Coordinates of C-alpha atoms and ligand atoms in Angstrom, one line a residue:
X1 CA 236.6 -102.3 77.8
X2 CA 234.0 -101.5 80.2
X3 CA 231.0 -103.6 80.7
X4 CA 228.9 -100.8 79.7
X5 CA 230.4 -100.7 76.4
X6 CA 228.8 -104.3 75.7
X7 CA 224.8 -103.6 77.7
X8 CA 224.0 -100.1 78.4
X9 CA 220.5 -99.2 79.2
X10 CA 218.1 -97.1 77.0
X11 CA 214.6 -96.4 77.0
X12 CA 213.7 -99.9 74.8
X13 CA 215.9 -102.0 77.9
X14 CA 219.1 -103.5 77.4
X15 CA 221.1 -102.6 74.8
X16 CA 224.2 -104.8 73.3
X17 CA 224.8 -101.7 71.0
X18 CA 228.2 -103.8 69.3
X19 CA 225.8 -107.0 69.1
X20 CA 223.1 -104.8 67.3
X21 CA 220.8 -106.6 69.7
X22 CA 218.3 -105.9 72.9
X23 CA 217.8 -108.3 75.7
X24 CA 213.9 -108.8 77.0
X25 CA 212.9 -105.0 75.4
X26 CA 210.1 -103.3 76.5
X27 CA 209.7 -101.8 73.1
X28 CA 210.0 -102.8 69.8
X29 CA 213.5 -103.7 68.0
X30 CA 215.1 -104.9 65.1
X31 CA 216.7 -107.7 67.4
X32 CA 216.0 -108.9 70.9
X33 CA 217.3 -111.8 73.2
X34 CA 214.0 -113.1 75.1
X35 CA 215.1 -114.7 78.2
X36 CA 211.7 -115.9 78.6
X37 CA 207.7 -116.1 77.8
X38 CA 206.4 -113.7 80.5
X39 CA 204.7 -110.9 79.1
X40 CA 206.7 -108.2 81.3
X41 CA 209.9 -109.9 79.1
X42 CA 208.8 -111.1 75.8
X43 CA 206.6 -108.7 74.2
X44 CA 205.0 -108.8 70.5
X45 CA 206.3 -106.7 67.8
X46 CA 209.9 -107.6 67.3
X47 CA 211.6 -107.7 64.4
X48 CA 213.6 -110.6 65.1
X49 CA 213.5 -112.6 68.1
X50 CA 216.5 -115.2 69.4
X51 CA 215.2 -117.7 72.2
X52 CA 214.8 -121.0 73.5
X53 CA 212.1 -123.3 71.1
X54 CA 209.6 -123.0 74.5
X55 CA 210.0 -119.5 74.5
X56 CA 208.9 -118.9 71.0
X57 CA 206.2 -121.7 71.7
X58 CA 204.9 -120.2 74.5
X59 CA 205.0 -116.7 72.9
X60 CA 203.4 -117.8 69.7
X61 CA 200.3 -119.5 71.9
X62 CA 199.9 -116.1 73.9
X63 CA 200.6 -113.4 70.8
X64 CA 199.6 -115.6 67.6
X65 CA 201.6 -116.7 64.8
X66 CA 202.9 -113.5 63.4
X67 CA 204.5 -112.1 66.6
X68 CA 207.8 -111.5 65.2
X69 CA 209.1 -110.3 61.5
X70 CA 211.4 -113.7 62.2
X71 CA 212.5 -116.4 64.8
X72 CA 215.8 -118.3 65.9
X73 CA 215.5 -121.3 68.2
X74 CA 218.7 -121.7 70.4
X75 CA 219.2 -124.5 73.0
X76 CA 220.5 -124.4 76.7
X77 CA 224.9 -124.2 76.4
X78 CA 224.6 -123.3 72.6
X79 CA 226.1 -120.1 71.6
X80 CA 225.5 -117.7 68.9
X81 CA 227.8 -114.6 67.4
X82 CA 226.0 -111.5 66.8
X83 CA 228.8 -109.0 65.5
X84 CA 231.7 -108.9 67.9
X85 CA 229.5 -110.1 70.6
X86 CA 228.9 -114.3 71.3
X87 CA 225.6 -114.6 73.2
X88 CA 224.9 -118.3 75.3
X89 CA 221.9 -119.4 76.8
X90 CA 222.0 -121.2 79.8
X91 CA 218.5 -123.1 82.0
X92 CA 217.0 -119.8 84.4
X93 CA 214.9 -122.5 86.6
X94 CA 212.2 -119.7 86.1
X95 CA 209.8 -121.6 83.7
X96 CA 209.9 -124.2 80.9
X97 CA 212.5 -122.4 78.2
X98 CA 213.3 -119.7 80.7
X99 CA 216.8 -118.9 80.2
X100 CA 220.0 -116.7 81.2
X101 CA 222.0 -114.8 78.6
X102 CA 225.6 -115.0 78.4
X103 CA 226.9 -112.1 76.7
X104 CA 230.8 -112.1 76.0
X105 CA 233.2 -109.4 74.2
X106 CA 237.1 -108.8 74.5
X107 CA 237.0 -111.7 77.3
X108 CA 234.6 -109.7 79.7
X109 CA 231.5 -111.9 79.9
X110 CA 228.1 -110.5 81.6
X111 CA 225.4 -112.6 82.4
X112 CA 221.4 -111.5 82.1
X113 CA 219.6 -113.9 83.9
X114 CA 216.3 -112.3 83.4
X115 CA 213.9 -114.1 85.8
X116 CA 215.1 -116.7 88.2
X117 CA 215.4 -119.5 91.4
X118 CA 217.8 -122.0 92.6
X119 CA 215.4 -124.5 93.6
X120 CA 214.1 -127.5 92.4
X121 CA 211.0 -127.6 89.7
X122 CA 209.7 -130.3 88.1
X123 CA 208.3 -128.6 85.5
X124 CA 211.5 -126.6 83.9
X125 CA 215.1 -127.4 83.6
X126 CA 217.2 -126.4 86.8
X127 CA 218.8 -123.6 87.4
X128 CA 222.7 -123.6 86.0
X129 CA 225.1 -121.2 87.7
X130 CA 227.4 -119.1 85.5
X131 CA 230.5 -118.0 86.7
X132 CA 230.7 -114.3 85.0
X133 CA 232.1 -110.9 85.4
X134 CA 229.7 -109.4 86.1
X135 CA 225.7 -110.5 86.9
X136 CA 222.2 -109.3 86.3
X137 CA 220.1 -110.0 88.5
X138 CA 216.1 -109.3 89.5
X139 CA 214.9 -108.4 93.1
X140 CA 211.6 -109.3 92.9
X141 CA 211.8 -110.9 96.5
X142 CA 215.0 -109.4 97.5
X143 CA 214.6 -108.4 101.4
X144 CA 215.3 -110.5 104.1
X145 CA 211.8 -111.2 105.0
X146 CA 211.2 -113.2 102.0
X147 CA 211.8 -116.6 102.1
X148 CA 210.0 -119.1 100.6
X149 CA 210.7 -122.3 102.4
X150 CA 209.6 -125.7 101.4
X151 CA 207.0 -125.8 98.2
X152 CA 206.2 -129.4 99.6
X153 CA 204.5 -128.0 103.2
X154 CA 202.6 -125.4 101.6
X155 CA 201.2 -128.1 99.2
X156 CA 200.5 -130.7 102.2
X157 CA 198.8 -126.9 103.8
X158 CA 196.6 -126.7 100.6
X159 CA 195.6 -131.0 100.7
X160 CA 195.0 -130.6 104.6
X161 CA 192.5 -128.1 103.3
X162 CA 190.8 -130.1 101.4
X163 CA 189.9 -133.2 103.2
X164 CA 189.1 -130.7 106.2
X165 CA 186.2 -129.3 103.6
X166 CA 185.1 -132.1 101.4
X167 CA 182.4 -130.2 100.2
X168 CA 183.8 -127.3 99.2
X169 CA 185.4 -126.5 95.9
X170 CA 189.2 -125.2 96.6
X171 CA 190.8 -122.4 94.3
X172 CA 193.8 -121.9 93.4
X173 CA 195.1 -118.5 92.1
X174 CA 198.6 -119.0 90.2
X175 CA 199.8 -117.3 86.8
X176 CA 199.3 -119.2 84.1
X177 CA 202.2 -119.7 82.9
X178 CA 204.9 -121.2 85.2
X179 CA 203.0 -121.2 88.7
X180 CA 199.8 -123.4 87.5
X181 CA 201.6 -126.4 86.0
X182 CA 204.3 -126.6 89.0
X183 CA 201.5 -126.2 91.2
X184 CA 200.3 -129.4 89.6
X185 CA 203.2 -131.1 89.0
X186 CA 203.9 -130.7 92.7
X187 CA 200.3 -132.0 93.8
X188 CA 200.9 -135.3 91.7
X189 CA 204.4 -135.6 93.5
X190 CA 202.6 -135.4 96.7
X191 CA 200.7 -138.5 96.0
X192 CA 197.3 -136.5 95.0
X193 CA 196.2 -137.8 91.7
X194 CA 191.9 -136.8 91.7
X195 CA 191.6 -135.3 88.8
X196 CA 192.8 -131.5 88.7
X197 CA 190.3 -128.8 87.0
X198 CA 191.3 -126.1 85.3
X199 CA 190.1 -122.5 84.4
X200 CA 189.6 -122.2 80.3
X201 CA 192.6 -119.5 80.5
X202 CA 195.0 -122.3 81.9
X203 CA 194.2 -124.5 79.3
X204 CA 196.4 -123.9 75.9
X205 CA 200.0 -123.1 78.0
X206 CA 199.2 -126.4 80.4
X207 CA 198.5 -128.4 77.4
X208 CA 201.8 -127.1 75.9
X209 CA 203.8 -128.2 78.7
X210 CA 202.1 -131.8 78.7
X211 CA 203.6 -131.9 74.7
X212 CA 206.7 -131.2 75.6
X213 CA 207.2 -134.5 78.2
X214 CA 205.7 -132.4 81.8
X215 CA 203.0 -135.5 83.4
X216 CA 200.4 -133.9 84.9
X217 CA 198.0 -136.2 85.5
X218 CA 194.5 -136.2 84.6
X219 CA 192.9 -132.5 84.1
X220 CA 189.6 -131.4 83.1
X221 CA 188.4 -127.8 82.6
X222 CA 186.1 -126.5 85.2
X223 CA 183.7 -125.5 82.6
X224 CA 182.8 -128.7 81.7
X225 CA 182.0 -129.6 85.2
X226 CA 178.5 -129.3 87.4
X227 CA 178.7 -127.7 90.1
X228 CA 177.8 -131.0 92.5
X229 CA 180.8 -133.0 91.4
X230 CA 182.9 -129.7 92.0
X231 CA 182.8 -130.6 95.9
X232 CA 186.0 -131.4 97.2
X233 CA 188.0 -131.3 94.1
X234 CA 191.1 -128.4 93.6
X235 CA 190.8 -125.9 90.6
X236 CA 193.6 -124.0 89.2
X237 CA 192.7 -120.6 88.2
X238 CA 194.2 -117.2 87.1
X239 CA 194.6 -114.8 90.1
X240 CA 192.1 -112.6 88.9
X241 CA 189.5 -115.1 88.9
X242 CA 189.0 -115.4 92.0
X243 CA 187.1 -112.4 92.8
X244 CA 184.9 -112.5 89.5
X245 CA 181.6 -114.0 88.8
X246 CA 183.0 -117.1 87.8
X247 CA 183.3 -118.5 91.1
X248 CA 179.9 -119.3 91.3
X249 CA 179.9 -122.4 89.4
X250 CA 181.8 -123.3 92.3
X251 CA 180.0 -125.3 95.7
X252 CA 181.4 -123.2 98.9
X253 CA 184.9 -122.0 96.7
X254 CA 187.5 -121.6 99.2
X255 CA 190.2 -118.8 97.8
X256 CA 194.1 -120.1 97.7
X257 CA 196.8 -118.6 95.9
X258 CA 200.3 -119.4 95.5
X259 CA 202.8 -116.8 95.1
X260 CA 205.7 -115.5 96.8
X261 CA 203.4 -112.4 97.8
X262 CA 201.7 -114.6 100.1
X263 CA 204.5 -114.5 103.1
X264 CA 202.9 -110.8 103.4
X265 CA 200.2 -112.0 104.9
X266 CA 198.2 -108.2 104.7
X267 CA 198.8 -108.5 101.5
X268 CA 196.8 -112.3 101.4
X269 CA 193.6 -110.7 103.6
X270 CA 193.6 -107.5 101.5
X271 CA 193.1 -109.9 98.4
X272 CA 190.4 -112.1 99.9
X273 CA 192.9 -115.0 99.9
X274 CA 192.0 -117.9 103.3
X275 CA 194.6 -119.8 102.2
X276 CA 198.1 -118.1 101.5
X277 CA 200.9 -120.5 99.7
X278 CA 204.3 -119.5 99.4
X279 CA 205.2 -121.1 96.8
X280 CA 207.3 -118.6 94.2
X281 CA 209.0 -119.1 90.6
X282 CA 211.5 -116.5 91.7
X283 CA 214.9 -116.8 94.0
X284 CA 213.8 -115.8 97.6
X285 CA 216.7 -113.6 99.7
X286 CA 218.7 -116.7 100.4
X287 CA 218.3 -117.9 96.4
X288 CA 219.4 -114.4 95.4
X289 CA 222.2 -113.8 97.5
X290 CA 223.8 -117.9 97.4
X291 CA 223.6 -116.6 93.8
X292 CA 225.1 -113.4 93.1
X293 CA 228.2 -114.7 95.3
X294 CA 228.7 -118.3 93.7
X295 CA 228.9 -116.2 90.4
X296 CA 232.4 -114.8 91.4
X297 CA 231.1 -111.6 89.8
X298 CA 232.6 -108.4 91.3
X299 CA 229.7 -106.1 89.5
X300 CA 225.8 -106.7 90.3
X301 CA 223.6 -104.5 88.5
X302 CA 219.9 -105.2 90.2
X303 CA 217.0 -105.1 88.2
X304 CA 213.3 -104.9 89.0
X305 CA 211.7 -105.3 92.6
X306 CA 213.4 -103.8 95.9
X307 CA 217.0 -103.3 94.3
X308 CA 217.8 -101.1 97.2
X309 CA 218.3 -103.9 99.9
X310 CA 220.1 -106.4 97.3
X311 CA 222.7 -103.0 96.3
X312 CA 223.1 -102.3 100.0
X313 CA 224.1 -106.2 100.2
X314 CA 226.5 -106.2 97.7
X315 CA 228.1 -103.2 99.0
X316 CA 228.8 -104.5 102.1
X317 CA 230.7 -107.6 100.5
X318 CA 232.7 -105.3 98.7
X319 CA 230.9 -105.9 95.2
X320 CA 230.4 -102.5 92.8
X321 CA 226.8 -102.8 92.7
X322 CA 223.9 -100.4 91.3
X323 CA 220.1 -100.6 89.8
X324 CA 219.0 -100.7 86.8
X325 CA 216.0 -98.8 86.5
X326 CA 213.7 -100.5 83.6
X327 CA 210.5 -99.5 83.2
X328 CA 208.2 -102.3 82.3
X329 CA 209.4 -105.2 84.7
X330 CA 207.2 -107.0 86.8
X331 CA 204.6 -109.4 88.1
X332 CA 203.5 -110.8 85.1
X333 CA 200.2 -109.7 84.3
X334 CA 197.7 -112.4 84.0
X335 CA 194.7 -109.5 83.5
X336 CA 194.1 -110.5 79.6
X337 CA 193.9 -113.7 80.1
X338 CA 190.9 -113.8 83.1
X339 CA 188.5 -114.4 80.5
X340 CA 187.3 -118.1 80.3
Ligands
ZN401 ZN1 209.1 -114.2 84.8
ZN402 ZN1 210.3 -110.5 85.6

């Protein structure tokens, strides 16, 4: 048995062709395994979908109720068998409900870990490592350069900020699903607790996380707001935002935006951004690697982002390594949901 007899690739993703199932297609199939709610992952149109409860939430809130011909809710450490196949999910530490999928056959056990980082988040349940034969992992910040350091610093960075410009308005890009409620949830832990606004895009998925046990403090939606008390406060927005028309509600705004992206700091001034925070959802080159070796697997196959550096990596430590090429993956694409 080979692992490619249990996931092969084909134009819809990952197959599990004995499991009759596909993991985070790009396409529409009978079955799939969503390891989480981003839209590059969990796409409408399934026939059946398998995945955490917030997962199905979160994709029921973005996609409406009839998003899937039928649903299964499966909790972190439970497994399911699908044919000859048993598939367990196990806590990503991506966002709330993100999730890795075990898949075991004929004592061979691959894990997909869709979208991930080994750091702590208040807002989703850490990240569990899973010893396995072989590992699937992303590369969305996979070169040495990237590394995200301490959320807490860029956070004091964005508060500095504001009591340096008490009469501007300060906003915050972040996708909305993930990035805006950590973002919050990691303001209130730094003591800040002014009421936080919110762009009406933000609202449903931030509201979603406060029913399922997430504090974050008062919010209020920015639309409700006149521009006068909008002086020195902090608004969370999509990323998009913060170049449309929308900022003018806003006294002074002051552009932030959190995301890995922003230790590219071209990248921050080509986007208009004064304030870059590095604060990222996904495993930075230290998170990656400390990862792919405490699996103990001895085969990586490197999904979406800069697999070349991650492949090169393995290779040197001896580990069979190789991309996976799928078409569809990556940044999650917040441009639908600009509209307030
Ligand atoms: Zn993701
Ligand atoms: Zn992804």
């Amino acid at each position: 048995m080979r692992p490619e007899d249990i996931l092969a690739l084909t134009p819809a993703g990952l197959c599990c062709k004995r499991g009759s199932f596909h993991i985070d297609p790009t396409r529409p199939v009978e079955r799939a395994l969503i390891t989480h709610a981003h839209s590059d992952h969990a796409r409408a149109g399934h026939g059946a979908v398998l995945a955490t409860q917030e997962t199905l939430d979160l994709m029921r809130l973005r996609y409406g109720e009839n998003f899937a011909g039928a649903t299964q809710a499966i909790g972190y450490g439970e497994s399911v068998k699908l044919d000859a196949v048993t598939a367990t999910f196990h806590p990503a530490g991506h966002v709330l409900g993100s999730a890795q999928i075990a898949v075991e056959a004929d004592g061979l056990r691959i894990v997909a870990s869709g979208d991930y980082k080994n750091v702590a988040d208040p807002t989703c349940a850490p990240f569990e490592l899973v010893p396995c034969d072989v590992f699937i992992t992303e590369a969305t910040f996979a070169l040495p350069v990237f590394r995200h350091g301490n959320p807490g610093g860029e956070i004091a960075k964005l508060l500095r900020s504001v009591s340096v410009f008490p009469d501007r308005a300060h906003l915050v890009g972040a996708y909305s699903l993930g990035k805006a409620q950590r973002l919050i949830a990691l303001l209130r832990n730094a003591g800040y607790d002014s009421p936080i606004y919110l762009h009406g895009a933000m609202e449903k998925i931030t509201r979603y996380y406060e029913s399922r046990g997430v504090a974050l403090g008062e919010l209020r939606l920015a639309r409700g707001a006149t521009k006068p008390t909008l002086a020195g406060t902090i608004t969370i927005c999509p990323p998009s935002a913060l170049n449309d028309l929308w900022t003018r509600r806003f006294p002074e705004p002051l552009n932030a935006f959190a995301s890995g992206w922003m230790r590219v700091r071209a990248r921050a001034r080509q986007q208009g951004v004064a304030l870059p925070l590095v604060i990222s959802d996904h495993a930075d080159w230290d998170g990656l690697t400390a990862t792919i070796a405490a699996t103990g697997a001895s085969e990586i196959w490197v999904t979406h982002g800069q697999e070349d550096a991650l492949v090169h990596w393995c290779g040197a430590r001896g580990l069979g390594a190789r991309p996976l090429d799928i078409v569809g993956y990556g940044e999650e694409d917040d441009a639908s949901e600009a509209e307030e």
